Each structure stands twice: as C-alpha cells, then as structure tokens.
Coordinates of C-alpha atoms in Angstrom, one line a residue:
M754 CA -25.0 -20.6 4.8
P755 CA -24.8 -17.5 6.5
I756 CA -26.0 -13.7 4.6
I757 CA -24.7 -10.1 4.8
V758 CA -27.2 -7.6 5.4
M759 CA -25.2 -4.4 3.5
N760 CA -26.3 -0.3 4.0
I761 CA -27.0 -0.1 7.3
K762 CA -27.8 3.3 8.4
T763 CA -26.9 4.1 12.2
S764 CA -25.9 7.1 14.6
I765 CA -22.1 6.9 15.1
E766 CA -23.2 6.1 18.7
A767 CA -24.5 2.9 17.8
G768 CA -22.9 -0.1 19.6
E769 CA -23.2 -3.7 18.1
A770 CA -26.4 -4.6 19.5
E771 CA -27.7 -1.2 17.9
I772 CA -26.7 -2.1 14.6
V773 CA -27.4 -5.8 13.9
S774 CA -31.2 -4.9 15.8
T775 CA -31.1 -2.5 12.8
A776 CA -30.4 -4.7 10.1
L777 CA -32.8 -7.2 11.4
R778 CA -35.5 -4.8 11.2
E779 CA -35.1 -3.0 8.2
I780 CA -35.5 -7.7 6.1
G781 CA -38.6 -7.8 9.3
V782 CA -36.3 -10.6 10.6
G783 CA -37.1 -12.0 14.5
K784 CA -34.5 -12.2 17.0
R785 CA -35.6 -15.9 17.7
H786 CA -34.0 -16.8 13.9
V787 CA -30.9 -15.8 14.7
L788 CA -27.9 -18.1 15.4
S789 CA -24.9 -15.7 15.4
A790 CA -24.5 -12.4 14.7
S791 CA -22.1 -9.7 14.3
I792 CA -20.4 -6.5 12.2
Y793 CA -19.2 -7.6 9.5
K794 CA -18.0 -3.7 8.0
T795 CA -18.8 -0.3 8.8
S796 CA -17.4 2.8 8.0
L797 CA -18.4 6.7 8.3
D798 CA -20.1 8.6 5.8
A799 CA -19.5 12.6 6.0
R800 CA -19.4 13.3 2.5
K801 CA -23.6 14.9 3.1
R802 CA -23.5 15.9 6.5
E803 CA -24.7 19.4 6.2
R804 CA -27.7 18.9 4.2
T805 CA -29.0 14.6 5.5
R806 CA -30.9 14.0 8.4
E807 CA -28.9 11.4 9.3
G808 CA -25.4 14.1 9.3
I809 CA -22.4 12.1 9.3
H810 CA -23.6 8.2 10.1
L811 CA -22.0 5.0 10.1
V812 CA -22.9 2.4 6.7
S813 CA -22.7 -1.1 8.5
S814 CA -22.9 -4.6 7.6
V815 CA -24.1 -7.7 9.6
L816 CA -22.9 -11.2 8.8
L817 CA -25.9 -13.6 10.1
S818 CA -26.3 -16.9 10.2
L819 CA -30.0 -17.4 10.6
D820 CA -32.0 -21.1 12.2
S821 CA -34.0 -21.5 8.6
E822 CA -31.7 -21.8 5.1
Y823 CA -35.2 -21.2 3.8
L824 CA -35.6 -17.8 5.3
E825 CA -31.3 -17.4 4.2
R826 CA -32.4 -17.9 0.6
E827 CA -35.2 -15.9 0.3
L828 CA -33.3 -12.9 2.1
S829 CA -30.0 -13.2 -0.3
K830 CA -32.9 -12.4 -3.1
K831 CA -33.3 -8.8 -1.5
Q832 CA -31.3 -5.5 -3.2
N833 CA -29.4 -5.3 0.4
V834 CA -29.1 -8.9 1.3
K835 CA -26.0 -11.5 0.1
Y836 CA -25.2 -14.7 0.6
F837 CA -21.3 -14.9 2.4
E838 CA -18.8 -17.5 1.6
E839 CA -15.5 -17.5 3.5
L840 CA -12.4 -18.2 1.0
A841 CA -10.8 -21.6 1.7
L842 CA -7.4 -21.7 0.6
S843 CA -7.1 -25.6 -2.0
P844 CA -4.6 -24.4 -3.9
A845 CA -4.0 -27.6 -7.2
I846 CA -0.8 -29.0 -7.1
S847 CA 1.7 -30.1 -9.2
S848 CA 3.9 -34.0 -9.4
R849 CA 6.2 -32.2 -12.2
K850 CA 9.3 -32.3 -9.8
T851 CA 11.7 -30.3 -10.4
D852 CA 15.5 -29.5 -9.3
G853 CA 16.1 -26.7 -6.7
R854 CA 15.0 -24.8 -4.4
V855 CA 12.0 -22.0 -4.8
V856 CA 13.3 -19.0 -4.4
I857 CA 12.1 -15.7 -3.1
A858 CA 13.7 -12.4 -4.4
G859 CA 12.1 -10.0 -1.4
F860 CA 10.7 -10.0 1.6
G861 CA 8.0 -7.0 1.1
P862 CA 4.7 -7.8 1.4
A863 CA 4.3 -10.1 -1.7
G864 CA 7.1 -12.1 -1.3
M865 CA 6.5 -11.9 2.7
F866 CA 2.4 -14.1 1.8
A867 CA 4.4 -15.8 -1.2
G868 CA 6.8 -17.2 1.1
L869 CA 4.3 -18.0 3.5
I870 CA 1.3 -20.0 2.0
L871 CA 4.4 -22.2 0.3
S872 CA 5.9 -22.8 3.5
E873 CA 2.6 -23.8 4.5
Y874 CA 2.0 -26.4 1.9
G875 CA 5.2 -28.2 2.1
Y876 CA 7.3 -26.0 0.3
K877 CA 10.5 -25.0 1.5
P878 CA 10.5 -21.6 -0.4
I879 CA 14.2 -19.5 0.4
V880 CA 13.6 -15.7 0.6
L881 CA 16.4 -13.2 -0.7
E882 CA 15.8 -10.3 0.9
R883 CA 19.3 -7.0 0.6
G884 CA 18.2 -5.1 3.9
G885 CA 18.1 -6.4 7.6
S886 CA 15.9 -6.7 10.3
V887 CA 13.4 -4.7 11.5
D888 CA 15.6 -3.9 14.2
E889 CA 18.8 -3.2 12.2
R890 CA 16.5 -1.5 9.9
I891 CA 15.3 1.1 13.0
E892 CA 18.6 2.4 14.0
K893 CA 19.9 2.0 11.1
I894 CA 16.5 4.5 10.1
T895 CA 16.6 6.7 13.0
E896 CA 20.8 7.2 11.8
Y897 CA 19.2 9.1 8.6
W898 CA 16.5 10.9 10.3
A899 CA 19.2 12.3 12.2
G900 CA 20.7 13.6 9.7
G901 CA 23.2 11.2 8.9
E902 CA 23.8 9.6 5.1
P903 CA 20.9 6.6 3.8
D904 CA 22.5 3.1 4.4
E905 CA 22.0 1.4 0.7
S906 CA 21.0 -1.6 1.6
T907 CA 18.9 -1.5 4.9
N908 CA 16.6 1.8 5.2
V909 CA 13.3 2.6 4.5
Q910 CA 12.4 1.5 1.1
F911 CA 15.0 -2.3 2.0
G912 CA 14.6 -4.3 4.9
E913 CA 12.4 -7.1 6.6
G914 CA 9.2 -5.7 5.6
G915 CA 9.5 -4.0 2.5
A916 CA 8.8 -0.2 2.5
G917 CA 5.0 -1.1 3.3
T918 CA 7.1 -1.3 6.8
F919 CA 7.7 2.4 7.5
S920 CA 4.4 3.5 7.1
D921 CA 0.6 4.1 7.8
G922 CA 0.6 0.6 7.1
K923 CA -2.8 1.5 5.6
L924 CA -5.1 -2.2 4.2
T925 CA -7.4 -0.3 2.0
T926 CA -7.7 -0.9 -2.3
R927 CA -9.0 -0.6 -5.8
I928 CA -9.3 -4.8 -6.3
N929 CA -12.1 -6.8 -5.7
D930 CA -10.5 -10.1 -4.9
P931 CA -11.3 -12.6 -1.9
L932 CA -8.4 -13.1 -1.1
C933 CA -8.2 -10.1 0.3
R934 CA -10.3 -10.6 2.9
Y935 CA -7.8 -14.2 3.3
V936 CA -5.1 -11.2 3.9
L937 CA -6.5 -9.3 6.8
Q938 CA -7.3 -12.4 8.5
K939 CA -3.4 -13.4 8.1
F940 CA -2.5 -9.8 9.6
V941 CA -4.9 -11.4 12.9
E942 CA -3.0 -14.1 12.9
F943 CA 0.3 -12.5 13.2
G944 CA -0.4 -9.9 15.7
A945 CA -2.3 -7.6 14.2
P946 CA -6.0 -6.2 16.2
E947 CA -9.1 -7.4 15.3
S948 CA -10.9 -4.5 14.1
I949 CA -8.8 -5.0 10.8
L950 CA -11.6 -7.3 10.0
R951 CA -14.4 -4.5 10.2
I952 CA -13.1 -1.8 9.5
A953 CA -13.9 0.0 6.3
K954 CA -10.7 1.5 6.0
P955 CA -7.8 -0.1 7.8
H956 CA -4.6 0.8 8.9
L957 CA -1.8 -1.2 10.6
G958 CA 0.6 1.7 11.5
T959 CA 4.4 1.3 11.5
D960 CA 4.5 0.3 15.0
N961 CA 2.2 -2.9 14.7
L962 CA 3.8 -4.1 10.8
R963 CA 7.5 -4.4 12.6
G964 CA 5.8 -7.2 15.1
I965 CA 3.6 -8.3 12.8
V966 CA 6.4 -8.9 9.6
K967 CA 8.5 -11.2 12.5
N968 CA 6.2 -13.4 12.9
I969 CA 5.8 -14.1 10.3
R970 CA 9.7 -14.5 9.2
N971 CA 10.0 -17.1 12.3
R972 CA 6.6 -18.8 10.6
I973 CA 7.7 -19.4 7.8
I974 CA 11.8 -20.5 8.9
E975 CA 9.5 -23.0 12.0
N976 CA 7.7 -24.6 8.7
G977 CA 11.0 -25.0 7.1
G978 CA 11.7 -22.0 5.1
E979 CA 14.4 -19.2 5.2
V980 CA 14.6 -16.1 5.4
R981 CA 18.1 -15.0 4.7
L982 CA 18.8 -11.4 5.1
H983 CA 21.9 -9.5 3.7
S984 CA 21.3 -11.0 1.1
E985 CA 20.3 -10.0 -2.5
L986 CA 19.9 -11.2 -6.0
T987 CA 22.8 -10.1 -7.5
G988 CA 22.1 -12.3 -11.3
I989 CA 20.4 -15.0 -13.1
E990 CA 21.5 -18.3 -14.8
S991 CA 18.8 -19.3 -17.9
D992 CA 18.8 -22.7 -19.5
G993 CA 16.0 -23.3 -22.6
G994 CA 13.5 -20.3 -21.3
R995 CA 15.1 -21.9 -17.5
I996 CA 16.1 -19.6 -14.9
V997 CA 18.0 -22.4 -13.3
K998 CA 20.1 -20.7 -10.8
A999 CA 19.6 -17.6 -9.0
K1000 CA 22.9 -16.0 -7.7
T1001 CA 23.8 -14.0 -4.6
P1002 CA 26.7 -12.7 -2.7
S1003 CA 27.2 -16.5 -0.8
G1004 CA 26.3 -18.1 -4.3
D1005 CA 24.8 -19.4 -6.3
I1006 CA 21.5 -20.9 -5.5
E1007 CA 19.6 -24.1 -7.6
T1008 CA 16.1 -23.0 -8.6
S1009 CA 13.1 -24.8 -9.1
A1010 CA 11.2 -21.6 -9.6
L1011 CA 12.2 -17.9 -8.9
I1012 CA 9.2 -15.3 -7.8
L1013 CA 10.4 -11.7 -8.3
A1014 CA 9.3 -10.1 -5.4
I1015 CA 11.4 -6.9 -6.0
G1016 CA 9.7 -3.3 -4.6
H1017 CA 9.3 -0.5 -6.5
S1018 CA 13.1 0.8 -5.6
A1019 CA 15.1 -2.0 -7.2
R1020 CA 17.0 -0.2 -9.6
D1021 CA 20.0 -2.5 -9.9
T1022 CA 17.8 -5.0 -10.1
F1023 CA 16.0 -4.4 -13.2
E1024 CA 19.0 -2.7 -14.6
M1025 CA 20.5 -6.7 -13.8
L1026 CA 17.4 -8.1 -15.4
L1027 CA 17.5 -6.7 -18.4
Q1028 CA 21.0 -7.2 -19.4
N1029 CA 20.5 -11.0 -18.5
G1030 CA 17.3 -11.1 -21.2
I1031 CA 14.2 -10.5 -19.5
R1032 CA 12.4 -7.7 -20.8
L1033 CA 11.0 -4.8 -19.3
E1034 CA 9.0 -2.4 -19.9
P1035 CA 8.4 2.3 -19.3
K1036 CA 4.9 2.3 -17.3
P1037 CA 3.6 5.3 -16.2
F1038 CA 4.4 6.6 -12.2
S1039 CA 3.4 9.9 -10.1
V1040 CA 5.4 12.3 -9.3
G1041 CA 5.3 15.4 -6.6
A1042 CA 5.2 16.5 -2.8
R1043 CA 4.2 15.9 0.4
I1044 CA 1.3 18.1 1.5
E1045 CA 1.1 19.0 5.0
H1046 CA -1.6 20.6 7.2
T1047 CA -2.6 19.9 11.3
Q1048 CA -5.3 17.5 11.9
E1049 CA -7.3 19.9 13.6
S1050 CA -7.9 21.4 9.8
V1051 CA -8.4 17.9 7.8
D1052 CA -10.8 17.2 10.9
R1053 CA -13.0 20.7 10.8
S1054 CA -13.1 20.3 7.2
L1055 CA -14.8 16.6 6.9
Y1056 CA -16.5 16.7 9.4
G1057 CA -17.8 20.1 10.5
D1058 CA -19.0 20.9 13.7
Y1059 CA -19.0 17.1 14.6
A1060 CA -14.9 17.7 14.9
G1061 CA -13.8 17.2 18.0
N1062 CA -15.6 14.2 18.8
P1063 CA -13.5 11.6 20.1
L1064 CA -16.1 9.0 18.1
L1065 CA -15.2 9.9 14.9
P1066 CA -11.5 9.0 13.2
K1067 CA -9.1 10.7 12.4
G1068 CA -10.2 12.6 9.0
E1069 CA -8.3 11.2 6.3
Y1070 CA -9.4 12.3 2.6
Q1071 CA -8.6 11.2 -1.1
L1072 CA -9.1 14.0 -3.6
S1073 CA -8.6 14.2 -7.6
H1074 CA -8.5 16.1 -10.7
R1075 CA -8.4 15.2 -13.9
R1076 CA -7.4 17.1 -17.2
P1077 CA -9.6 16.4 -20.5
D1078 CA -6.1 15.7 -21.2
G1079 CA -6.0 12.5 -19.5
R1080 CA -3.1 14.3 -17.4
A1081 CA -4.2 13.6 -13.1
C1082 CA -3.1 15.8 -10.0
Y1083 CA -4.4 12.5 -7.3
T1084 CA -3.7 12.4 -3.2
F1085 CA -1.9 9.7 -2.9
C1086 CA -0.8 7.5 0.7
M1087 CA -2.6 10.1 3.4
C1088 CA -1.2 9.5 6.9
P1089 CA -3.6 11.2 9.7
G1090 CA -1.5 12.1 12.5
G1091 CA 1.6 11.2 10.5
L1092 CA 4.8 12.4 9.7
V1093 CA 7.2 13.3 6.0
V1094 CA 9.6 11.0 7.0
A1095 CA 12.6 11.1 4.4
S1096 CA 13.2 7.8 2.5
A1097 CA 15.8 7.4 0.2
C1098 CA 17.7 4.5 -0.4
E1099 CA 20.4 6.2 -2.4
K1100 CA 22.7 8.8 -1.2
E1101 CA 22.8 12.2 -2.3
T1102 CA 19.4 12.4 -3.0
I1103 CA 16.1 13.3 -1.1
V1104 CA 12.9 10.8 -1.1
T1105 CA 10.2 12.0 1.3
N1106 CA 7.1 9.1 1.9
G1107 CA 4.5 9.9 4.3
M1108 CA 4.4 7.4 8.1
S1109 CA 2.0 7.1 10.7
M1110 CA 1.5 4.8 14.3
Y1111 CA -1.4 2.9 14.6
S1112 CA -3.1 5.7 17.0
R1113 CA -2.2 8.4 14.1
D1114 CA -1.8 10.8 17.0
G1115 CA 0.8 13.4 16.1
E1116 CA 0.0 17.1 15.0
N1117 CA 0.0 17.2 11.7
A1118 CA -1.5 15.1 8.2
N1119 CA 0.5 14.7 5.7
A1120 CA -0.7 13.4 2.3
A1121 CA 1.1 12.8 -1.4
V1122 CA 0.0 15.6 -4.0
V1123 CA 0.8 14.0 -7.2
V1124 CA 1.2 14.1 -11.3
S1125 CA 1.1 11.3 -13.3
V1126 CA 3.6 10.4 -15.6
T1127 CA 4.1 8.3 -18.8
P1128 CA 7.3 7.0 -21.0
D1129 CA 5.7 10.6 -23.6
D1130 CA 7.2 12.7 -20.4
F1131 CA 10.6 10.4 -19.7
G1132 CA 11.6 8.3 -23.1
H1133 CA 10.4 5.0 -23.9
N1134 CA 13.4 3.1 -23.3
P1135 CA 13.2 0.1 -19.9
L1136 CA 14.9 2.2 -18.1
D1137 CA 13.9 5.8 -18.6
G1138 CA 11.0 5.8 -16.0
V1139 CA 14.1 4.8 -13.1
K1140 CA 16.4 7.7 -14.7
F1141 CA 13.9 10.7 -14.5
A1142 CA 12.6 9.5 -10.7
H1143 CA 16.7 9.2 -9.7
D1144 CA 17.4 13.2 -11.7
I1145 CA 14.1 14.6 -9.7
E1146 CA 15.9 13.0 -6.6
R1147 CA 19.1 14.2 -6.8
K1148 CA 17.9 18.2 -7.8
A1149 CA 16.3 17.4 -4.7
Y1150 CA 19.6 16.8 -2.7
L1151 CA 21.9 19.8 -4.9
I1152 CA 19.1 22.6 -5.0
S1153 CA 18.7 21.9 -0.8
G1154 CA 22.5 21.4 -0.3
D1155 CA 22.5 18.8 2.6
S1156 CA 20.0 16.1 3.4
R1157 CA 17.2 18.3 4.1
A1158 CA 14.3 18.5 2.3
P1159 CA 12.9 21.6 -0.2
A1160 CA 10.0 22.7 0.8
M1161 CA 7.7 26.0 0.8
T1162 CA 4.3 27.5 1.1
L1163 CA 1.4 26.3 -0.1
G1164 CA 0.5 30.3 -1.1
D1165 CA 4.5 30.4 -2.3
F1166 CA 4.0 27.7 -4.6
L1167 CA 0.9 28.9 -6.2
G1168 CA 2.3 32.9 -6.3
N1169 CA 0.4 34.2 -3.3
P1170 CA 2.8 34.8 -0.1
A1171 CA 2.0 33.3 2.9
G1172 CA 4.3 32.7 6.1
R1173 CA 4.0 29.4 7.6
S1174 CA 0.8 27.7 9.7
V1175 CA 1.6 24.1 10.2
T1176 CA 5.5 22.9 11.9
P1177 CA 7.5 20.6 9.1
S1178 CA 7.2 17.3 10.7
Y1179 CA 9.7 16.1 8.2
K1180 CA 12.7 14.1 9.1
P1181 CA 16.2 15.4 9.1
G1182 CA 15.0 19.1 8.2
V1183 CA 13.6 21.5 5.8
V1184 CA 15.2 24.5 4.3
D1185 CA 13.3 26.7 2.4
R1186 CA 13.4 26.3 -2.1
D1187 CA 11.2 27.6 -5.0
L1188 CA 10.4 24.3 -6.2
N1189 CA 9.1 25.1 -9.1
N1190 CA 12.8 25.4 -10.5
L1191 CA 11.9 20.9 -9.3
F1192 CA 10.4 19.4 -11.6
P1193 CA 9.4 19.9 -15.3
Q1194 CA 6.9 22.5 -16.4
S1195 CA 4.0 19.9 -17.1
V1196 CA 4.1 18.6 -13.8
I1197 CA 3.9 22.2 -12.2
D1198 CA 1.6 23.3 -14.5
V1199 CA -1.1 20.5 -13.0
M1200 CA -0.5 20.4 -9.9
K1201 CA -1.5 23.2 -9.6
E1202 CA -4.7 22.5 -10.8
G1203 CA -5.3 20.2 -8.5
L1204 CA -4.5 22.3 -6.1
T1205 CA -6.4 25.2 -6.7
K1206 CA -9.2 21.9 -7.3
F1207 CA -8.8 20.4 -3.7
A1208 CA -9.4 23.8 -2.0
T1209 CA -12.9 23.9 -3.7
Q1210 CA -13.3 20.7 -2.0
M1211 CA -11.9 21.1 1.4
D1212 CA -11.2 23.6 3.8
C1213 CA -8.0 23.1 5.2
F1214 CA -7.0 23.5 0.9
K1215 CA -7.4 26.9 1.2
D1216 CA -5.0 27.6 3.8
M1217 CA -2.0 29.2 2.6
G1218 CA 0.3 28.1 5.2
A1219 CA 0.2 24.7 4.2
V1220 CA 3.6 23.0 3.6
L1221 CA 4.9 21.3 0.1
T1222 CA 7.6 19.3 1.1
A1223 CA 9.6 17.5 -2.0
P1224 CA 10.1 15.6 -3.9
E1225 CA 7.4 12.5 -3.4
T1226 CA 8.7 10.0 -6.7
R1227 CA 7.9 6.1 -5.2
T1228 CA 4.7 6.6 -5.7
S1229 CA 4.5 3.4 -7.8
S1230 CA 6.8 1.9 -9.8
P1231 CA 8.6 3.1 -13.1
V1232 CA 8.6 -0.1 -14.8
R1233 CA 6.4 -3.2 -15.9
I1234 CA 8.0 -7.1 -16.3
P1235 CA 4.7 -8.5 -18.8
R1236 CA 4.1 -11.7 -17.7
D1237 CA 1.4 -14.3 -19.5
E1238 CA -1.7 -15.5 -18.1
N1239 CA -0.5 -18.0 -16.0
M1240 CA 2.1 -15.2 -14.0
H1241 CA 5.5 -16.6 -15.9
A1242 CA 7.4 -13.8 -17.3
I1243 CA 6.9 -13.6 -21.3
G1244 CA 9.7 -16.2 -22.5
T1245 CA 10.6 -17.8 -19.1
E1246 CA 8.6 -20.2 -17.8
N1247 CA 9.6 -20.5 -14.8
L1248 CA 10.1 -16.8 -13.2
I1249 CA 6.5 -15.7 -11.5
P1250 CA 7.4 -11.6 -11.3
C1251 CA 4.5 -10.0 -9.0
G1252 CA 3.9 -7.3 -6.6
E1253 CA 4.8 -3.5 -7.0
G1254 CA 8.3 -3.4 -8.2
P1255 CA 7.4 -5.5 -11.6
G1256 CA 4.4 -4.0 -11.3
Y1257 CA 1.6 -5.3 -10.5
A1258 CA 0.3 -3.8 -7.3
G1259 CA -0.1 -0.7 -5.8
G1260 CA 0.5 -0.8 -1.8
I1261 CA 0.1 -3.1 1.3
M1262 CA -3.1 -5.4 -0.1
S1263 CA -2.8 -5.4 -3.5
A1264 CA 1.0 -7.0 -4.1
A1265 CA -0.1 -9.5 -0.8
V1266 CA -2.9 -11.3 -2.9
D1267 CA -0.3 -10.6 -5.5
G1268 CA 2.4 -12.5 -3.3
I1269 CA -0.4 -15.1 -3.6
R1270 CA -1.1 -15.5 -6.3
A1271 CA 1.8 -16.4 -7.3
A1272 CA 2.2 -18.9 -4.6
L1273 CA -0.2 -21.1 -6.3
E1274 CA 1.0 -20.6 -10.0
V1275 CA 4.1 -21.9 -8.3
M1276 CA 2.4 -25.3 -6.7
K1277 CA 0.0 -25.4 -9.9
S1278 CA 3.2 -25.6 -11.8
F1279 CA 5.6 -27.2 -9.5
A1280 CA 6.0 -30.1 -7.2
P1281 CA 7.4 -29.3 -3.2

C-alpha cells in the first residue's frame, strides 16, 4: 500500500524531483526501491520568514509506492509517514421500492454532487433549480452590475452552480472528510486544473467554475437524470410523515425522496417549509462589510522582501479576534486579485460578495470582515435571522439611495479620517456613507476591535485609506433544518436537508461532501 511522507521542507524554487529526493533522504530510502513518486500536497509557509533559517519555504507531502510491502509497513510507523488509502465509493443500495422519483431542490454544490452520484448508480433524479443556466446568469448579472435591478430568479445567488459559481471558487474546508479528495478528483474530471489535487489551498475561480457546472449538468442528463432550470420548488405534499409530491410551477412531481439542497438565500423556500410543518430553527451567522486593499500591499504584509517573487502565489489571509464573551470578528472568503460585487437577489436591497478569476490578477484584494450574531441578537423564532439580515440589506439601499453600495475608508470608520488609498472595485459603484449607521452598535463595536487587532498582525490593515463596502450578510444560512443521525429531517422520513441552506455546510467543498452523503443515504433507504 502506498505511503505519504509528510512535512517535507524545501525552498520555494524546489521542483518535484528535489521535493521527492528530500522526502526519500528524510526517511532513508534509496531511489532503487521507488516504483512511483509524486507530490501529494504542497503549501507555502511564510509565517516566520524573518526569524527562521528557511525563510519563506514550501511544506510538502510526497506519495510513494515502494517495491517492498515490508518496507512500506515499517516506514508507516514513523511519525511523519502514514499509509495512503484511496477512497472508493461503495454505496449500499436498498431494495425497498417506493413510488415516484428522487427530487433534488437546488443545483449548487450540494445538489450537483447529490444528483451526479445518484445518476451514476442507476437513479434518475430530477433536479429543480429556480434560476437559469450559467450563460443566462452571466447576461443577467452583467445587466445588474451595470446599474440595473437584480433578476429575482437568475442572479448571483440563484441559478446553475449556485452562489459559489460567482465567487473565488475556494476548495478549502475545515472538515476532515475523506470525501474531500473524491470531490477534488471529480472537479478535475469535469474540467478543473489537476493542480487542485496538490495545492493546499486550491481554488477554481469563477471562470473555471462556469464550464465545470455545465459539464456536471450534462453528465447527469447523459445518465438519465433531469436538470430543470427555471423550475422552483414551490410546495410539498405530505402523507403519513412522508413527502409524496414536490410542487413546481409546471406541475407536481411524485416523489420517493426529496433532497433539500437549497442555498442560504432561499428565504421564500424556508417560509414555505415552515408553513408545511417542517421544523426550522434559527442559527448563528455573521454580518459585516468587505474590506479592500491593493493586492501589492497584502503581498508585502505577508511576504516582506520576498513580495513580487513570481514563484509565490497571490497573498491571502485569514484573521480572527474573539472577545472574552465569545463574540468574534473574523475575515471570511478572502479573494486575492478579485472584485467586490453586487450580490442581491431581491429588488431594492444591497448585498456584497467577493469574486475572482482563476488567475487572481486583479489590482485589489478583498475579504469580508464580519461579526458573529446569534438568536440572542435577532430573535429565537425560526425566521428572525432572515429578517435581521434583510433589514440590513434594505437599510443599505435606503442609505445609498440607489444600487450603489455604501462605503467609507477604514480610517473614517475608526475615527481616524483618511482619503482612499485604493480604488473600490464594487460593481455598480459605491457612494460615501457612514457605516456606523448601518449595523447594530454591538456589531460595530466588535468590528472595530477586530480591525484594530488585525492591524497588529498585518501591515495592510494599518492603511487607513483601505475601503469598507457594505453589507456582507450572506456568510452562512441564518436557519437550520434539524435532521437525525441518518440525515432525514426530524419527523419526515424521506426529506433530506443538506448543504449550506439547511445549515450543514460552509463553502463549496463541505456542501459538495454533504450532497454526496445525502445521495448515499437515499441509496441506503430507497431503491432506484
């Protein structure tokens, strides 16, 4: 069985041959024993660039197949060596026949992967997506970013690929699930660069995602499934604790199982579910603004004298500050070389988000700076968090006066007035407004604490001319649909909530993994 040799430190100039040789040297194995060798993962360590002999360096793991099982077994006992086990899906498929089709509501990462896996194992799922195709989304969003109103069904939040299609396409996650590598391999199969399998912080960029989601849609259809665009889940019909019909504008669908892969912005769907007796709970989420620096200043903050080296990736960061009372301010969804973009899906509201292409070659970097809020802040009824976020989005529109976003410099926000040192990238433009009037004081206070703390960690946050653009309200879902240990919604045996909207994921990777697990649960419970 192959082994992985971890924690191999080399210079940033090192190529694959040097990294492999270093790994072999560290475990004391000659090249004559190697059947195959490749880089498994590699990351950049710039944390102690001025204080260590290595300076900025690579940290890699190497996948080795050796000519002796005994040697592999003995090496696996070393601290920095482990066996490599390739994950292969082996679903348990039920023989329990039920009437109807498996219906999936939502074609974001969770819905895409649920539909893909089911279609590959003989099921013929029907995927419902309220928005249009990727190409339609580009057309509608371009009009919106030029100053128009958002289309309420086809926009940055809704449509083929989900909200992640118009983002940086980050494939990092905090979950430690073996299915993560399976998801990466599937992305490569459908058009992603193979490098995402090796990079510790892979990303796809919105340009790559657009083609990948089309390819996944086509595969589901080739396998006998259906992807119905412009087809929203408008209602459900239950009988004896089971969903028997999924309602759509074009008619009812007899349903054997319903996978709810709706996104965090499907607010009307949450209302419909609540009205139909499905249990929902409010959950914590976060609100704040986007901060925008020049990418050059971020690179200098991270790399120091190494900044500008073409071997280094675009600088990115993840910062956090937690109060003793548990309230936190943190950066989220950092987009190197990206844009701040309008992301509302309702008219006369303003929502911001970050987006970048695969090359990340834009002049600016941006990240959300957000503060956690809980039901104690906004209320304990199921949809109180939805209302809290919507009220901020509506207030931003009223403060601005049109589709431009309210913005101010970091210095102005912190009481240290300064002119802009960065040109805001927000489409369709910004207008100077006091963000202190946009959020509750509890959020403002913690955000200011966090931004002050971040300035002690990265020099770019000392720049009072950096720009804050608001509001960022779609960090995660404000509701959760409780489910049991088998992923079924409490009280409904064939309703499986998964992904971001129902409160079980936070990004492309975790949503995709949850979608796969939802599909596996359907297969375990119901026959094709």
